[in-house]
mmCIF file of C-alpha atoms in Angstrom:
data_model
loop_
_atom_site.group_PDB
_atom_site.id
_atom_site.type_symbol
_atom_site.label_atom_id
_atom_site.label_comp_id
_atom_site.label_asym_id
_atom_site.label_seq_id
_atom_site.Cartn_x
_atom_site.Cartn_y
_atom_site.Cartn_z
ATOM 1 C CA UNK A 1 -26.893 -32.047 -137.594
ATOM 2 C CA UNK A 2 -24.917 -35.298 -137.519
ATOM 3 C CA UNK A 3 -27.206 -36.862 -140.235
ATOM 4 C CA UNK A 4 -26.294 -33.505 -142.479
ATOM 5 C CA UNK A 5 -22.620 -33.888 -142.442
ATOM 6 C CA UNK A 6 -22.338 -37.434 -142.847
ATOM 7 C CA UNK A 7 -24.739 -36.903 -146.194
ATOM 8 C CA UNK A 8 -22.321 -34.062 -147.079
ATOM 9 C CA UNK A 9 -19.542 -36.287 -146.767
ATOM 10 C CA UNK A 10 -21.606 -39.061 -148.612
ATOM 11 C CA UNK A 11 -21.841 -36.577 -151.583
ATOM 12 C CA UNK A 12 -18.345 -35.884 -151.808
ATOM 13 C CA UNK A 13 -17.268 -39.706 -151.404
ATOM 14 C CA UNK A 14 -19.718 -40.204 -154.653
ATOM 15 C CA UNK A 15 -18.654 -36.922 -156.644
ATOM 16 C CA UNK A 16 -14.808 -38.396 -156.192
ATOM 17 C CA UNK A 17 -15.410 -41.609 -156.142
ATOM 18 C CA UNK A 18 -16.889 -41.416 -159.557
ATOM 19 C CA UNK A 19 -14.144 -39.762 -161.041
ATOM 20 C CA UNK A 20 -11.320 -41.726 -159.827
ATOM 21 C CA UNK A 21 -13.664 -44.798 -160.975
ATOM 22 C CA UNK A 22 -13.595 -43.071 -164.916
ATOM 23 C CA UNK A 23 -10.476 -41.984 -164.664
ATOM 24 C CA UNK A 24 -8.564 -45.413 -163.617
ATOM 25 C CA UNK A 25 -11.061 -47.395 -165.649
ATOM 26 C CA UNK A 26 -10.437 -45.347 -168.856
ATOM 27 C CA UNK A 27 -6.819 -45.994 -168.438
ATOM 28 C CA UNK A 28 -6.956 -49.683 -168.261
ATOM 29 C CA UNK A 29 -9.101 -49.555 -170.999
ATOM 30 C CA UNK A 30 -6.856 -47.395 -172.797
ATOM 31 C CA UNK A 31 -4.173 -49.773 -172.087
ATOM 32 C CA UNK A 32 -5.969 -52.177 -174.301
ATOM 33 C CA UNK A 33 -6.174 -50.090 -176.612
ATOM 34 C CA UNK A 34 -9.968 -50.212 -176.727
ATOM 35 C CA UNK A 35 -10.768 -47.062 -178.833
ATOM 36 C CA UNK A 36 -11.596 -43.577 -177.153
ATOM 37 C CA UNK A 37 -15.378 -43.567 -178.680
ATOM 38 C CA UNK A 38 -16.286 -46.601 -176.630
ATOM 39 C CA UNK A 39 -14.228 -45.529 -173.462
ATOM 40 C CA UNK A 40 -16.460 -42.362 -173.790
ATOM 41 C CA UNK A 41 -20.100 -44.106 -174.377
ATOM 42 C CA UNK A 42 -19.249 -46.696 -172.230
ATOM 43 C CA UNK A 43 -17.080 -46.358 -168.667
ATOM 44 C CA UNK A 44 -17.370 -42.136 -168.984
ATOM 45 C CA UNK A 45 -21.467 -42.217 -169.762
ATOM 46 C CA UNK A 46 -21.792 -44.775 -166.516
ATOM 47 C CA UNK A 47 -19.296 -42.976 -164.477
ATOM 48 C CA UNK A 48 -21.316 -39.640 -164.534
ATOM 49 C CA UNK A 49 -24.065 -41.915 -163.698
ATOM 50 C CA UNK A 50 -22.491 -44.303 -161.236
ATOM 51 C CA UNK A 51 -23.797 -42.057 -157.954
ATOM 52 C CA UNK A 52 -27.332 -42.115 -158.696
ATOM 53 C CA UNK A 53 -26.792 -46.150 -159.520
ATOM 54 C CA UNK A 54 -25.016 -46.961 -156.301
ATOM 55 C CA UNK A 55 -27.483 -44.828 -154.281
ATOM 56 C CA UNK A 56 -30.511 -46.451 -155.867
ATOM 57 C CA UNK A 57 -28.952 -49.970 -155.238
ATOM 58 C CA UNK A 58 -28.409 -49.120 -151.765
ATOM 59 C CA UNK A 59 -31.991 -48.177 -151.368
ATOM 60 C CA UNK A 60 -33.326 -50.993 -153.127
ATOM 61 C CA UNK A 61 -31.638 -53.487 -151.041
ATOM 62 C CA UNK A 62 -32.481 -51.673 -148.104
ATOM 63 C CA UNK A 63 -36.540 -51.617 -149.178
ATOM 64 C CA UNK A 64 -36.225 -47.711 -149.156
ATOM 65 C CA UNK A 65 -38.758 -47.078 -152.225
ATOM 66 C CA UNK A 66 -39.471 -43.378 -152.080
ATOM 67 C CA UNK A 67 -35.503 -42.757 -152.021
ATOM 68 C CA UNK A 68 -35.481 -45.337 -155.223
ATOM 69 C CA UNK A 69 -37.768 -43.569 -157.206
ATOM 70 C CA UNK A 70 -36.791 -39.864 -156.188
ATOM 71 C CA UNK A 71 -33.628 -40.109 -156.704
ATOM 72 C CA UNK A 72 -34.102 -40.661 -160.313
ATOM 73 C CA UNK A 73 -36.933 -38.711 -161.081
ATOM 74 C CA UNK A 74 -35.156 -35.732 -158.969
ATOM 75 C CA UNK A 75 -32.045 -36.376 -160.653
ATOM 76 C CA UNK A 76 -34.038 -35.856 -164.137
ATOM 77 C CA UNK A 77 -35.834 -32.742 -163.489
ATOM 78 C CA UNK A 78 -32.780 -31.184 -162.326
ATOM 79 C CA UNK A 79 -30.825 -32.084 -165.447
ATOM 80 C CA UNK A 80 -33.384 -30.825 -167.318
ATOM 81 C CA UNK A 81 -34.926 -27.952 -165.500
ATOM 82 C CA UNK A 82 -32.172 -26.580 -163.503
ATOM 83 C CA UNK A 83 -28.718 -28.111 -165.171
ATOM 84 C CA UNK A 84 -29.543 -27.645 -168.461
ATOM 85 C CA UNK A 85 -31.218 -24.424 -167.571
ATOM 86 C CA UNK A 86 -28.231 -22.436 -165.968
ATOM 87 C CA UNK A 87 -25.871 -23.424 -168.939
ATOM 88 C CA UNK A 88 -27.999 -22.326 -171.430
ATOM 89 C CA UNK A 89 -28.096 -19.085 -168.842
ATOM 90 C CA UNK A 90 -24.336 -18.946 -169.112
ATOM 91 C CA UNK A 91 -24.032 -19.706 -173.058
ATOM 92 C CA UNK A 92 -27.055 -20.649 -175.273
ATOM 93 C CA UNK A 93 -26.789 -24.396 -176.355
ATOM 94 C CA UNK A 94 -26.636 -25.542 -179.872
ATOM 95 C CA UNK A 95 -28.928 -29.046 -180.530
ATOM 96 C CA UNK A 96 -27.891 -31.535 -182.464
ATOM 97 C CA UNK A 97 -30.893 -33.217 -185.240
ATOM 98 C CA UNK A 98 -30.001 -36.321 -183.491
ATOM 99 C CA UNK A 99 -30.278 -34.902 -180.183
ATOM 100 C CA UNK A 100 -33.317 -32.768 -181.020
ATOM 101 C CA UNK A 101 -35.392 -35.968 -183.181
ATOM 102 C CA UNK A 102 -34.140 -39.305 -181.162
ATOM 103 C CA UNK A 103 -32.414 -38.572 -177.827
ATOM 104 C CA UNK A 104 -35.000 -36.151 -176.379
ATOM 105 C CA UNK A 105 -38.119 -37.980 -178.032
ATOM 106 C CA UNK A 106 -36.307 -41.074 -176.357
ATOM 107 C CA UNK A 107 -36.558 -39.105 -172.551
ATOM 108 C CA UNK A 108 -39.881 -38.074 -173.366
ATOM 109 C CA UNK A 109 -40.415 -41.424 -173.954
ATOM 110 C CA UNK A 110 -38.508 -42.730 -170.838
ATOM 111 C CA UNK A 111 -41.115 -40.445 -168.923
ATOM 112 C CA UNK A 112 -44.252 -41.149 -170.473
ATOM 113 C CA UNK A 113 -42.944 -44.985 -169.778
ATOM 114 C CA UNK A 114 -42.361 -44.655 -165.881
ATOM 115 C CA UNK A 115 -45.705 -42.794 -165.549
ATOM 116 C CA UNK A 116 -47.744 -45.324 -167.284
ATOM 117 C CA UNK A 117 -45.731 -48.273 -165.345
ATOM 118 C CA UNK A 118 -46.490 -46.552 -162.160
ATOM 119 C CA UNK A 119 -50.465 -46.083 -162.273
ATOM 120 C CA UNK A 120 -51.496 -49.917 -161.913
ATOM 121 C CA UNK A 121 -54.614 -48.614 -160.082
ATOM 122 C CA UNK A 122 -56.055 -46.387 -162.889
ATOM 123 C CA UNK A 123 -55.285 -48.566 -165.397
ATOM 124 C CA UNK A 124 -55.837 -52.005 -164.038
ATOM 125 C CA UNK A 125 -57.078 -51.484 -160.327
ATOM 126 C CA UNK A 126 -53.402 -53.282 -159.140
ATOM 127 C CA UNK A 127 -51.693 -51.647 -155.838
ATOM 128 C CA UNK A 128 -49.282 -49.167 -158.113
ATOM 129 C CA UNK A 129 -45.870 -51.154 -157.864
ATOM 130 C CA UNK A 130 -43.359 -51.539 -160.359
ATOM 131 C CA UNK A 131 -42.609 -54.591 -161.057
ATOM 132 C CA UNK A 132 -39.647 -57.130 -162.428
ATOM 133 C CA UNK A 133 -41.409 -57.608 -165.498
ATOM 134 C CA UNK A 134 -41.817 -53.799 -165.646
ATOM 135 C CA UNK A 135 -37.444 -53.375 -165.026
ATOM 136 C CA UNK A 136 -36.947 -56.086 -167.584
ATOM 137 C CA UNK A 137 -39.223 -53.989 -170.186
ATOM 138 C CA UNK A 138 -37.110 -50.817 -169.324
ATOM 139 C CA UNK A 139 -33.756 -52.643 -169.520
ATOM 140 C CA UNK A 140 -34.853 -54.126 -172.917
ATOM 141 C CA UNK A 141 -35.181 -49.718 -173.928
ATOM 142 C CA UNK A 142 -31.909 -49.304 -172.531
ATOM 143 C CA UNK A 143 -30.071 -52.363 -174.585
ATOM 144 C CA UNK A 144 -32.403 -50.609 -177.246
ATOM 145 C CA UNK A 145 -30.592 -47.169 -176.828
ATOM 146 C CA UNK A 146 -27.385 -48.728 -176.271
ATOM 147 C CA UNK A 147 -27.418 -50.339 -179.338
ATOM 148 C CA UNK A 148 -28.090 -46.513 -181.067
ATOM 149 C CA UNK A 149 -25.506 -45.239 -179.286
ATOM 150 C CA UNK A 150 -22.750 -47.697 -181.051
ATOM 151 C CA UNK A 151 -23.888 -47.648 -184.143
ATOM 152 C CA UNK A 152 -23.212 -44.023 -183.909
ATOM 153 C CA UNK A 153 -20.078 -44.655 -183.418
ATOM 154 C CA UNK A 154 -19.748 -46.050 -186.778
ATOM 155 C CA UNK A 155 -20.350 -42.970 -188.274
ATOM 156 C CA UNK A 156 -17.666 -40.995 -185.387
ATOM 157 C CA UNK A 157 -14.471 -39.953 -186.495
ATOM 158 C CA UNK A 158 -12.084 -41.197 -183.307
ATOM 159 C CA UNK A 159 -11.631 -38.288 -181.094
ATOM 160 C CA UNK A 160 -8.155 -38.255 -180.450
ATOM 161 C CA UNK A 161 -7.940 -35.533 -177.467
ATOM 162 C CA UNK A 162 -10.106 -36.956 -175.242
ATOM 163 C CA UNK A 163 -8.541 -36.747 -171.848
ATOM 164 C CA UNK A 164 -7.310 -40.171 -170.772
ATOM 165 C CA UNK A 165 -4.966 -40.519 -167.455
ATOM 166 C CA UNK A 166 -1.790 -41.678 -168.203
ATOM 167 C CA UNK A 167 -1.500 -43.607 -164.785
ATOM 168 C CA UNK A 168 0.954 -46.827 -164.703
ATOM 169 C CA UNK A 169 -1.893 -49.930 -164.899
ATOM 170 C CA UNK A 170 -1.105 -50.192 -160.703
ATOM 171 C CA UNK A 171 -2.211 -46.755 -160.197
ATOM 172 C CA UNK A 172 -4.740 -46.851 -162.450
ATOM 173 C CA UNK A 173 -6.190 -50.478 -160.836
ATOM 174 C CA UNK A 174 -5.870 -48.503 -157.424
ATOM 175 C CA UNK A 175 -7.978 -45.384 -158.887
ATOM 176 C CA UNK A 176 -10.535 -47.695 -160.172
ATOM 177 C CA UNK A 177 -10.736 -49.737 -156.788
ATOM 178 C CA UNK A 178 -11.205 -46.468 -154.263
ATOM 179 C CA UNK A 179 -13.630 -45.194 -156.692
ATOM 180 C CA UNK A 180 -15.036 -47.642 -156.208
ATOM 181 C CA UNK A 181 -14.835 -47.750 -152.336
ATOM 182 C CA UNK A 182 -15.783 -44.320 -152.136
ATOM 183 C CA UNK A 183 -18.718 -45.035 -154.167
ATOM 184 C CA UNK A 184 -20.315 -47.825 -151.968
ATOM 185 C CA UNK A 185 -19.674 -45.899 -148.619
ATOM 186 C CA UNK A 186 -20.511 -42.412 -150.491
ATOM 187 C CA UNK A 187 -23.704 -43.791 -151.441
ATOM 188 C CA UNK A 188 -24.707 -46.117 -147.999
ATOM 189 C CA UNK A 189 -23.628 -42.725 -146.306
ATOM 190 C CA UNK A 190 -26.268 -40.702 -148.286
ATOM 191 C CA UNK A 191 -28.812 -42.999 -147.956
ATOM 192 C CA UNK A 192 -28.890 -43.358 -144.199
ATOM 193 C CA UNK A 193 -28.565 -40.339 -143.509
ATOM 194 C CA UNK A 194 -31.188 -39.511 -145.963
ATOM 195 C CA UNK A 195 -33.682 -41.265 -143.843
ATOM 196 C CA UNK A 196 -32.443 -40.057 -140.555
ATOM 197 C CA UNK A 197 -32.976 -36.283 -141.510
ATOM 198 C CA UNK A 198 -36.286 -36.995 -142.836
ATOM 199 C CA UNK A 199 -37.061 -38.507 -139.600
ATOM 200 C CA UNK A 200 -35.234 -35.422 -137.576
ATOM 201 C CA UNK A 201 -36.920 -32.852 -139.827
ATOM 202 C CA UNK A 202 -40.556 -34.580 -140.457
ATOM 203 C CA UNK A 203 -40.667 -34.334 -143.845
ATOM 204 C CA UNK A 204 -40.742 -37.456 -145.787
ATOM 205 C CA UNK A 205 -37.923 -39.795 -147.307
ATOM 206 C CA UNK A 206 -39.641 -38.718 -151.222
ATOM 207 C CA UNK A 207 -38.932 -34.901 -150.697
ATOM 208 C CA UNK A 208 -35.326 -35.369 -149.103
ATOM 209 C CA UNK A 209 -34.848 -37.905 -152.490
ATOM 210 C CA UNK A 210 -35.886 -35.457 -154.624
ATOM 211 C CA UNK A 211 -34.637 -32.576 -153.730
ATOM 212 C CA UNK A 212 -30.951 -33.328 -151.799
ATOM 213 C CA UNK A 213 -30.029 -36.539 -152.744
ATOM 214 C CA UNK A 214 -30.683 -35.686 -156.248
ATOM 215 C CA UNK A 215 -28.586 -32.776 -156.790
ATOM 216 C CA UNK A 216 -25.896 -34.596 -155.191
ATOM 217 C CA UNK A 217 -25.992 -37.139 -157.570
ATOM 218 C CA UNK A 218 -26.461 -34.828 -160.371
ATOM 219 C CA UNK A 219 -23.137 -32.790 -159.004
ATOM 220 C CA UNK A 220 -21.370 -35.016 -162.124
ATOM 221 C CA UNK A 221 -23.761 -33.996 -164.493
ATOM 222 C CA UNK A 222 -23.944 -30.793 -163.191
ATOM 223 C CA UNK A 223 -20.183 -29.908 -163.119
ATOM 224 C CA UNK A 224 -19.537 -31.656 -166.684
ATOM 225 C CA UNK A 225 -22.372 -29.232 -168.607
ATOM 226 C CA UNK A 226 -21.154 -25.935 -166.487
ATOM 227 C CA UNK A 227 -17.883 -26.418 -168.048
ATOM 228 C CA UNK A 228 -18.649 -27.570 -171.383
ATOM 229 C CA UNK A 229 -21.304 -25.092 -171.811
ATOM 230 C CA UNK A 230 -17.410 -22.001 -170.457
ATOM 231 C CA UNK A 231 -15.419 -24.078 -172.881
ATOM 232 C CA UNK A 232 -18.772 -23.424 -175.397
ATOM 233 C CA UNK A 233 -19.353 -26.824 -175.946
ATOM 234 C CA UNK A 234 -22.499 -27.260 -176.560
ATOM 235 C CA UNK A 235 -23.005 -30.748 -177.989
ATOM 236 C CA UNK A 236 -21.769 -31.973 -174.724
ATOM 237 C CA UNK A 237 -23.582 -30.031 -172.180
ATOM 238 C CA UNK A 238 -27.007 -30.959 -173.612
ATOM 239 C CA UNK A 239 -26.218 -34.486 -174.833
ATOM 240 C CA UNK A 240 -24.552 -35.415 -171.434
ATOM 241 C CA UNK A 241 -27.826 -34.377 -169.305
ATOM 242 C CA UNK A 242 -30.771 -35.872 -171.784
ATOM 243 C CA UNK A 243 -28.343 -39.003 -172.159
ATOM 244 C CA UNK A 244 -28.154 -39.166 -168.431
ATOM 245 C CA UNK A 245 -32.020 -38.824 -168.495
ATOM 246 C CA UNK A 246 -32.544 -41.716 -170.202
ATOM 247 C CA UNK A 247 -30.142 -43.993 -168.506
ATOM 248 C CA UNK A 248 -31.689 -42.857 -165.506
ATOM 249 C CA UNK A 249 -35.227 -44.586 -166.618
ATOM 250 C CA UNK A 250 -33.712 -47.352 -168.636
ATOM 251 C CA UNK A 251 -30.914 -48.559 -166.536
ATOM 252 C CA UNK A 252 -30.835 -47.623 -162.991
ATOM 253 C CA UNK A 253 -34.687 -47.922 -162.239
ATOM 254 C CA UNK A 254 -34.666 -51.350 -164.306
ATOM 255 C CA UNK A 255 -31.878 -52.449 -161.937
ATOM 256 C CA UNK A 256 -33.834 -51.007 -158.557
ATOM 257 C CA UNK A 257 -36.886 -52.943 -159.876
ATOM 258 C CA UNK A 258 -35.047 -56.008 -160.519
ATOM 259 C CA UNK A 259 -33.662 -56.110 -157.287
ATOM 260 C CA UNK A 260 -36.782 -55.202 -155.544
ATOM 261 C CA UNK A 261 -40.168 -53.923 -156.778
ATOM 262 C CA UNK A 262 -40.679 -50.118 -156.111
ATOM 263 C CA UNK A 263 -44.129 -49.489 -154.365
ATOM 264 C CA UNK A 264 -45.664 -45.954 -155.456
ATOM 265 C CA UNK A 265 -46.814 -44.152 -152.709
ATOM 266 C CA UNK A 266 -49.995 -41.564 -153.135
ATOM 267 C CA UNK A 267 -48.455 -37.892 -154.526
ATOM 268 C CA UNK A 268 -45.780 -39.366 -156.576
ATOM 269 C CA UNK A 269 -47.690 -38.950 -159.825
ATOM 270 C CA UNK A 270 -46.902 -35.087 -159.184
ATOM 271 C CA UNK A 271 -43.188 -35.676 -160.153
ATOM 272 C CA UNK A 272 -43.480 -38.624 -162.860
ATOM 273 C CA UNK A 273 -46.093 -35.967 -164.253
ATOM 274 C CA UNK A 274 -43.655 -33.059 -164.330
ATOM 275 C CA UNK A 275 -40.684 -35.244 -165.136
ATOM 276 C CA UNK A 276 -42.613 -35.614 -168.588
ATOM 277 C CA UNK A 277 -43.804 -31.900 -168.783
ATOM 278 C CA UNK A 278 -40.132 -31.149 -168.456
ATOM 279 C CA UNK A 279 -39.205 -33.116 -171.386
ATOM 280 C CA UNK A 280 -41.717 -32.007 -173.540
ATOM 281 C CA UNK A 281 -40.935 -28.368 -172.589
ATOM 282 C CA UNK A 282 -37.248 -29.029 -173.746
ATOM 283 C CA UNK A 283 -38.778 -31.080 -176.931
ATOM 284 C CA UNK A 284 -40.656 -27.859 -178.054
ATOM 285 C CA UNK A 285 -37.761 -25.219 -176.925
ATOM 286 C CA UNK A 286 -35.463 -26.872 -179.425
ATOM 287 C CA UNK A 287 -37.745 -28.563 -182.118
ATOM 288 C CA UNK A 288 -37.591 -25.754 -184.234
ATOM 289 C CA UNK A 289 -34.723 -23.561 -183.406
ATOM 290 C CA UNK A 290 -32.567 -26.316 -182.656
ATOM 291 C CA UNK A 291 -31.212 -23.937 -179.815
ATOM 292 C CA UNK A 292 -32.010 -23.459 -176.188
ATOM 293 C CA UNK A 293 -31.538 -19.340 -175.574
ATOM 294 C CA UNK A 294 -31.351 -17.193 -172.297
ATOM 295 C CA UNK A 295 -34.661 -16.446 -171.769
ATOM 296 C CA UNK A 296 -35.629 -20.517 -172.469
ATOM 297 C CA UNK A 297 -33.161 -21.008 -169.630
ATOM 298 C CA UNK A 298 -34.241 -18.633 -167.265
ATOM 299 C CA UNK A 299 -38.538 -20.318 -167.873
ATOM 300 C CA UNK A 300 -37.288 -23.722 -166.662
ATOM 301 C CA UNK A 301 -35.660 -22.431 -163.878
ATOM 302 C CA UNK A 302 -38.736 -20.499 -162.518
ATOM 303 C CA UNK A 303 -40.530 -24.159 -163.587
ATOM 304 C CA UNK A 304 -37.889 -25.905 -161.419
ATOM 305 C CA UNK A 305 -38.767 -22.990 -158.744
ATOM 306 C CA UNK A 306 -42.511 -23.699 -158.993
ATOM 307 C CA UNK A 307 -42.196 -27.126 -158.603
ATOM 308 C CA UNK A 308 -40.257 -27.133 -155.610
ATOM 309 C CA UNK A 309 -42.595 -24.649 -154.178
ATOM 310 C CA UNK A 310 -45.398 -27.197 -154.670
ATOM 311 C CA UNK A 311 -43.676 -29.834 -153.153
ATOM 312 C CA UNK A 312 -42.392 -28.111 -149.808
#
């Protein structure tokens, strides 16, 4: 019972700790008057993404592979299956060409990447690891998709209403500091306790991962597309989750790798197999229509359902 609170409170510690992170570090940057499209694809797109980096870095150092790789691949079906899902429940999302021809291709791709990297055995007859040279290949995708994301920029008219704090630069140094506190012990909080209740419960450190530590480092994600998707926003509900997707792949498991390679243990192909089934699902919901509707919704939920009922 112990183990559940203090993940609880290790889930709130990330969910504020991330947003007193964006929020103080888009001042400062403000401050500079660094313009509001690259405060937005820079310190906002990693702040939605900072829990699932500090919790994976945490693991990593810590040897904890099974929370390393659920974590991410958790935190993608959900943004797919279940985030993306509800808000098209609650208001059918609108999809960009871009979005539907680069940025989902590119998560499909991210997918089909991690699966191949991941089945040494078939392929080669290697123990299945992931490797340094494999994280340096999937950083070298995410400069790749970094470098997409600014030159779209260049076409972007500056977006003037973004919401910036207008904190004095003390306050806003502070903000970014505790964030940043609250990030580390957020994330070392969820991650021990992540292995105690698998240990209490005996079920293993891979379904915990998957299932409650990644929705609550999704709660950014999730809370960002709920209310874009009231304010009928579409653009950012569905671009903020398949972004997230692929900076999940690109960046934060080429960081885990680098720091220590991730061992695959036997089963995990199940989720790096439905982690790509999710994105082609999304790929042919939207290809044609360029819209996810209700009922579209309401499948990948039941998908996310049937899934989880194979795992437990």
């Amino acid at each position: 019972m112990l183990s559940v609170i203090i993940m609880i409170l290790g889930i709130v510690a990330l969910v504020y700790g991330a947003n007193f992170l964006v929020d103080g570090a888009s001042c400062i940057a403000k401050r500079f008057n660094i313009p509001n499209l690259v405060i937005g694809l820079t310190i906002v797109a990693f702040g939605t993404s900072a829990p699932e980096l500090v919790v994976n870095t945490i693991a990593s150092i810590k040897g904890y592979s099974a929370i390393t790789m659920g974590n991410v691949i958790g935190s993608n079906l959900i943004n797919i299956l279940i985030i993306l899902g509800v808000t098209s429940i609650i208001y059918p999302l609108a999809v960009s060409k871009t979005t539907a021809y680069v940025e989902i291709p590119l998560s499909i791709l991210a997918a089909l990447t991690v699966l191949i990297m991941a089945n040494d055995t078939f392929l080669d007859g290697f123990k299945n690891v992931i490797g340094r040279g494999d994280g340096i290949i999937l950083l070298l995708f995410f400069l790749m998709f970094l470098a997409y994301n600014f030159y779209l920029t260049l076409n972007a008219k500056e977006d003037d209403e973004m919401a910036i704090k207008n904190y004095s630069m003390g306050v806003a140094i502070m903000a970014f500091l505790g964030g940043l506190i609250l990030l580390i012990v957020g994330g070392k909080f969820i991650v021990d306790s992540a292995v105690e209740i698998a240990k209490g419960f005996g079920v293993s450190e891979r379904v915990i991962s998957l299932t409650i530590v990644a929705l609550g480092t999704s709660l950014p994600e999730l809370a960002t597309s709920v209310v874009a998707a009231m304010k009928k926003n579409p653009d950012l509900a569905m671009g903020n989750c398949v972004g997230s997707n692929i900076f999940n792949i690109f960046f934060i498991l080429g960081i885990s790798t680098l720091i220590r390679p991730i061992e695959i243990a036997s089963g995990e192909n199940l989720e790096l197999i439905f982690n790509l089934f999710a994105g082609i699902l999304l790929f042919v919901f939207v290809i044609k229509s360029k819209k996810l509707v209700r009922w579209q919704g309401i499948a990948m939920v039941l998908f996310y359902g049937i899934y989880l009922w194979d795992l437990l």
